[in-house]
């Protein structure tokens, strides 16, 4: 048993040989900067992620739907666990 422990300790402490495969390619912004600049909006353009105008009823329905869905999933998950573990009958 001691020999097995010594063998495993020696194996853990030895360094593995370097890989013979090539190193991963480094992607740098300077290599593709020209293509990146082409995708930007023109100068003077306020570039927001979500550009208005927004429809208030649509946004309200979407927000209420997301909150209701999240609440419902949490409630029914908790309800399932309560029944499964026998706290509720």
CSV table of N, CA and C in Angstrom, one decimal, residues 13-81:
chain,number,residue,atom,x,y,z
A,13,UNK,N,3.6,14.7,-8.7
A,13,UNK,CA,4.6,15.7,-8.6
A,13,UNK,C,5.4,15.9,-9.9
A,14,UNK,N,5.5,14.9,-10.8
A,14,UNK,CA,6.2,15.1,-12.0
A,14,UNK,C,5.5,16.0,-13.0
A,15,UNK,N,6.3,16.7,-13.8
A,15,UNK,CA,5.7,17.6,-14.7
A,15,UNK,C,5.4,16.9,-16.0
A,16,UNK,N,4.3,17.2,-16.6
A,16,UNK,CA,3.9,16.6,-17.8
A,16,UNK,C,4.7,17.2,-19.0
A,17,UNK,N,4.9,16.5,-20.0
A,17,UNK,CA,5.6,17.1,-21.1
A,17,UNK,C,4.7,18.0,-21.9
A,18,UNK,N,5.3,19.0,-22.5
A,18,UNK,CA,4.6,20.0,-23.3
A,18,UNK,C,3.9,19.3,-24.4
A,19,UNK,N,2.8,19.9,-24.8
A,19,UNK,CA,2.0,19.4,-25.9
A,19,UNK,C,2.8,19.6,-27.2
A,20,UNK,N,2.5,18.7,-28.2
A,20,UNK,CA,3.2,18.8,-29.5
A,20,UNK,C,2.3,19.6,-30.5
A,21,UNK,N,1.1,19.9,-30.1
A,21,UNK,CA,0.2,20.6,-31.0
A,21,UNK,C,0.6,22.1,-31.0
A,22,UNK,N,0.2,22.8,-32.0
A,22,UNK,CA,0.5,24.2,-32.0
A,22,UNK,C,-0.3,25.0,-31.0
A,23,UNK,N,0.2,26.2,-30.7
A,23,UNK,CA,-0.5,27.0,-29.7
A,23,UNK,C,-1.8,27.6,-30.3
A,24,UNK,N,-2.8,27.9,-29.4
A,24,UNK,CA,-4.0,28.5,-30.0
A,24,UNK,C,-3.7,29.9,-30.6
A,25,UNK,N,-4.5,30.2,-31.6
A,25,UNK,CA,-4.3,31.4,-32.4
A,25,UNK,C,-4.9,32.6,-31.5
A,26,UNK,N,-4.1,33.6,-31.3
A,26,UNK,CA,-4.6,34.8,-30.6
A,26,UNK,C,-5.3,35.7,-31.5
A,27,UNK,N,-6.5,36.1,-31.2
A,27,UNK,CA,-7.3,37.0,-32.0
A,27,UNK,C,-7.1,38.4,-31.3
A,28,UNK,N,-6.6,39.3,-32.1
A,28,UNK,CA,-6.4,40.7,-31.6
A,28,UNK,C,-7.2,41.7,-32.4
A,29,UNK,N,-7.6,42.7,-31.7
A,29,UNK,CA,-8.4,43.8,-32.4
A,29,UNK,C,-7.6,44.5,-33.5
A,30,UNK,N,-6.3,44.6,-33.3
A,30,UNK,CA,-5.5,45.3,-34.3
A,30,UNK,C,-5.5,44.6,-35.6
A,31,UNK,N,-5.7,43.3,-35.6
A,31,UNK,CA,-5.7,42.5,-36.8
A,31,UNK,C,-7.0,42.8,-37.7
A,32,UNK,N,-8.1,43.1,-37.0
A,32,UNK,CA,-9.3,43.3,-37.7
A,32,UNK,C,-10.0,44.6,-37.5
A,33,UNK,N,-9.2,45.6,-37.1
A,33,UNK,CA,-9.7,46.9,-36.7
A,33,UNK,C,-10.5,47.6,-37.9
A,34,UNK,N,-10.0,47.5,-39.1
A,34,UNK,CA,-10.7,48.1,-40.2
A,34,UNK,C,-12.1,47.5,-40.4
A,35,UNK,N,-12.3,46.2,-40.2
A,35,UNK,CA,-13.6,45.6,-40.3
A,35,UNK,C,-14.5,46.0,-39.2
A,36,UNK,N,-13.9,46.2,-38.0
A,36,UNK,CA,-14.7,46.6,-36.8
A,36,UNK,C,-15.2,48.0,-37.0
A,37,UNK,N,-14.4,48.9,-37.5
A,37,UNK,CA,-14.8,50.3,-37.7
A,37,UNK,C,-15.9,50.4,-38.7
A,38,UNK,N,-16.0,49.6,-39.7
A,38,UNK,CA,-17.0,49.6,-40.7
A,38,UNK,C,-18.4,49.3,-40.1
A,39,UNK,N,-18.5,48.6,-39.0
A,39,UNK,CA,-19.8,48.2,-38.4
A,39,UNK,C,-20.3,49.2,-37.5
A,40,UNK,N,-19.6,50.3,-37.2
A,40,UNK,CA,-20.0,51.3,-36.3
A,40,UNK,C,-21.0,52.3,-36.9
A,41,UNK,N,-21.9,52.9,-36.1
A,41,UNK,CA,-22.8,53.9,-36.7
A,41,UNK,C,-22.1,55.1,-37.1
A,42,UNK,N,-22.7,55.9,-38.0
A,42,UNK,CA,-22.0,57.1,-38.5
A,42,UNK,C,-21.8,58.1,-37.4
A,43,UNK,N,-20.8,59.0,-37.5
A,43,UNK,CA,-20.5,60.0,-36.5
A,43,UNK,C,-21.7,60.9,-36.2
A,44,UNK,N,-22.0,61.2,-34.9
A,44,UNK,CA,-23.1,62.1,-34.6
A,44,UNK,C,-24.4,61.3,-34.3
A,45,UNK,N,-24.4,60.0,-34.6
A,45,UNK,CA,-25.6,59.2,-34.4
A,45,UNK,C,-25.6,58.7,-32.9
A,46,UNK,N,-26.6,59.0,-32.2
A,46,UNK,CA,-26.8,58.5,-30.8
A,46,UNK,C,-27.1,57.0,-31.0
A,47,UNK,N,-26.2,56.2,-30.6
A,47,UNK,CA,-26.4,54.8,-30.7
A,47,UNK,C,-26.8,54.2,-29.4
A,48,UNK,N,-28.1,54.0,-29.2
A,48,UNK,CA,-28.6,53.4,-28.0
A,48,UNK,C,-28.9,51.9,-28.4
A,49,UNK,N,-28.9,51.1,-27.4
A,49,UNK,CA,-29.2,49.7,-27.7
A,49,UNK,C,-30.7,49.5,-28.2
A,50,UNK,N,-31.6,50.1,-27.4
A,50,UNK,CA,-33.0,50.1,-27.8
A,50,UNK,C,-33.4,51.5,-28.2
A,51,UNK,N,-33.7,51.7,-29.5
A,51,UNK,CA,-34.0,53.0,-29.9
A,51,UNK,C,-35.5,53.2,-29.9
A,52,UNK,N,-36.0,54.4,-29.2
A,52,UNK,CA,-37.4,54.7,-29.2
A,52,UNK,C,-37.9,55.0,-30.6
A,53,UNK,N,-39.2,55.2,-30.8
A,53,UNK,CA,-40.3,55.2,-29.8
A,53,UNK,C,-40.8,53.8,-29.4
A,54,UNK,N,-41.2,53.7,-28.2
A,54,UNK,CA,-41.7,52.5,-27.7
A,54,UNK,C,-43.2,52.6,-27.6
A,55,UNK,N,-43.9,51.5,-27.7
A,55,UNK,CA,-45.3,51.4,-27.5
A,55,UNK,C,-45.6,51.1,-26.1
A,56,UNK,N,-46.2,52.0,-25.3
A,56,UNK,CA,-46.4,51.8,-23.9
A,56,UNK,C,-47.2,50.6,-23.6
A,57,UNK,N,-48.3,50.3,-24.3
A,57,UNK,CA,-49.1,49.1,-23.9
A,57,UNK,C,-48.3,47.8,-24.2
A,58,UNK,N,-47.5,47.8,-25.2
A,58,UNK,CA,-46.8,46.6,-25.6
A,58,UNK,C,-45.7,46.4,-24.5
A,59,UNK,N,-45.0,47.4,-24.1
A,59,UNK,CA,-44.0,47.3,-23.1
A,59,UNK,C,-44.6,46.9,-21.8
A,60,UNK,N,-45.7,47.5,-21.4
A,60,UNK,CA,-46.4,47.1,-20.1
A,60,UNK,C,-46.8,45.7,-20.1
A,61,UNK,N,-47.4,45.2,-21.2
A,61,UNK,CA,-47.8,43.8,-21.3
A,61,UNK,C,-46.6,42.9,-21.3
A,62,UNK,N,-45.6,43.2,-21.9
A,62,UNK,CA,-44.4,42.4,-21.9
A,62,UNK,C,-43.8,42.3,-20.5
A,63,UNK,N,-43.7,43.4,-19.8
A,63,UNK,CA,-43.1,43.5,-18.5
A,63,UNK,C,-44.0,42.7,-17.5
A,64,UNK,N,-45.3,42.9,-17.6
A,64,UNK,CA,-46.2,42.1,-16.7
A,64,UNK,C,-46.2,40.6,-17.0
A,65,UNK,N,-46.0,40.3,-18.3
A,65,UNK,CA,-45.9,38.9,-18.7
A,65,UNK,C,-44.7,38.2,-18.1
A,66,UNK,N,-43.6,38.9,-18.2
A,66,UNK,CA,-42.3,38.4,-17.7
A,66,UNK,C,-42.4,38.2,-16.2
A,67,UNK,N,-42.8,39.2,-15.5
A,67,UNK,CA,-42.9,39.1,-14.0
A,67,UNK,C,-43.9,38.0,-13.6
A,68,UNK,N,-45.0,37.9,-14.3
A,68,UNK,CA,-46.0,36.9,-14.0
A,68,UNK,C,-45.5,35.5,-14.2
A,69,UNK,N,-44.8,35.3,-15.3
A,69,UNK,CA,-44.2,34.0,-15.7
A,69,UNK,C,-43.2,33.6,-14.6
A,70,UNK,N,-42.3,34.5,-14.2
A,70,UNK,CA,-41.3,34.2,-13.2
A,70,UNK,C,-41.9,33.9,-11.9
A,71,UNK,N,-42.9,34.7,-11.5
A,71,UNK,CA,-43.6,34.4,-10.2
A,71,UNK,C,-44.3,33.0,-10.3
A,72,UNK,N,-45.0,32.7,-11.4
A,72,UNK,CA,-45.7,31.5,-11.5
A,72,UNK,C,-44.7,30.3,-11.5
A,73,UNK,N,-43.6,30.4,-12.1
A,73,UNK,CA,-42.6,29.3,-12.1
A,73,UNK,C,-42.1,29.1,-10.7
A,74,UNK,N,-41.8,30.1,-10.0
A,74,UNK,CA,-41.3,30.0,-8.6
A,74,UNK,C,-42.4,29.4,-7.7
A,75,UNK,N,-43.6,29.9,-7.8
A,75,UNK,CA,-44.7,29.4,-7.0
A,75,UNK,C,-44.9,27.9,-7.2
A,76,UNK,N,-45.1,27.5,-8.5
A,76,UNK,CA,-45.4,26.1,-8.8
A,76,UNK,C,-44.3,25.2,-8.5
A,77,UNK,N,-43.0,25.7,-8.6
A,77,UNK,CA,-41.9,24.9,-8.2
A,77,UNK,C,-41.9,24.6,-6.7
A,78,UNK,N,-42.2,25.7,-6.0
A,78,UNK,CA,-42.2,25.6,-4.5
A,78,UNK,C,-43.4,24.7,-4.1
A,79,UNK,N,-44.5,24.8,-4.8
A,79,UNK,CA,-45.7,24.0,-4.5
A,79,UNK,C,-45.4,22.5,-4.7
A,80,UNK,N,-44.7,22.3,-5.9
A,80,UNK,CA,-44.4,20.9,-6.2
A,80,UNK,C,-43.5,20.3,-5.1
A,81,UNK,N,-42.5,21.0,-4.6
A,81,UNK,CA,-41.6,20.5,-3.6
A,81,UNK,C,-42.3,20.3,-2.3
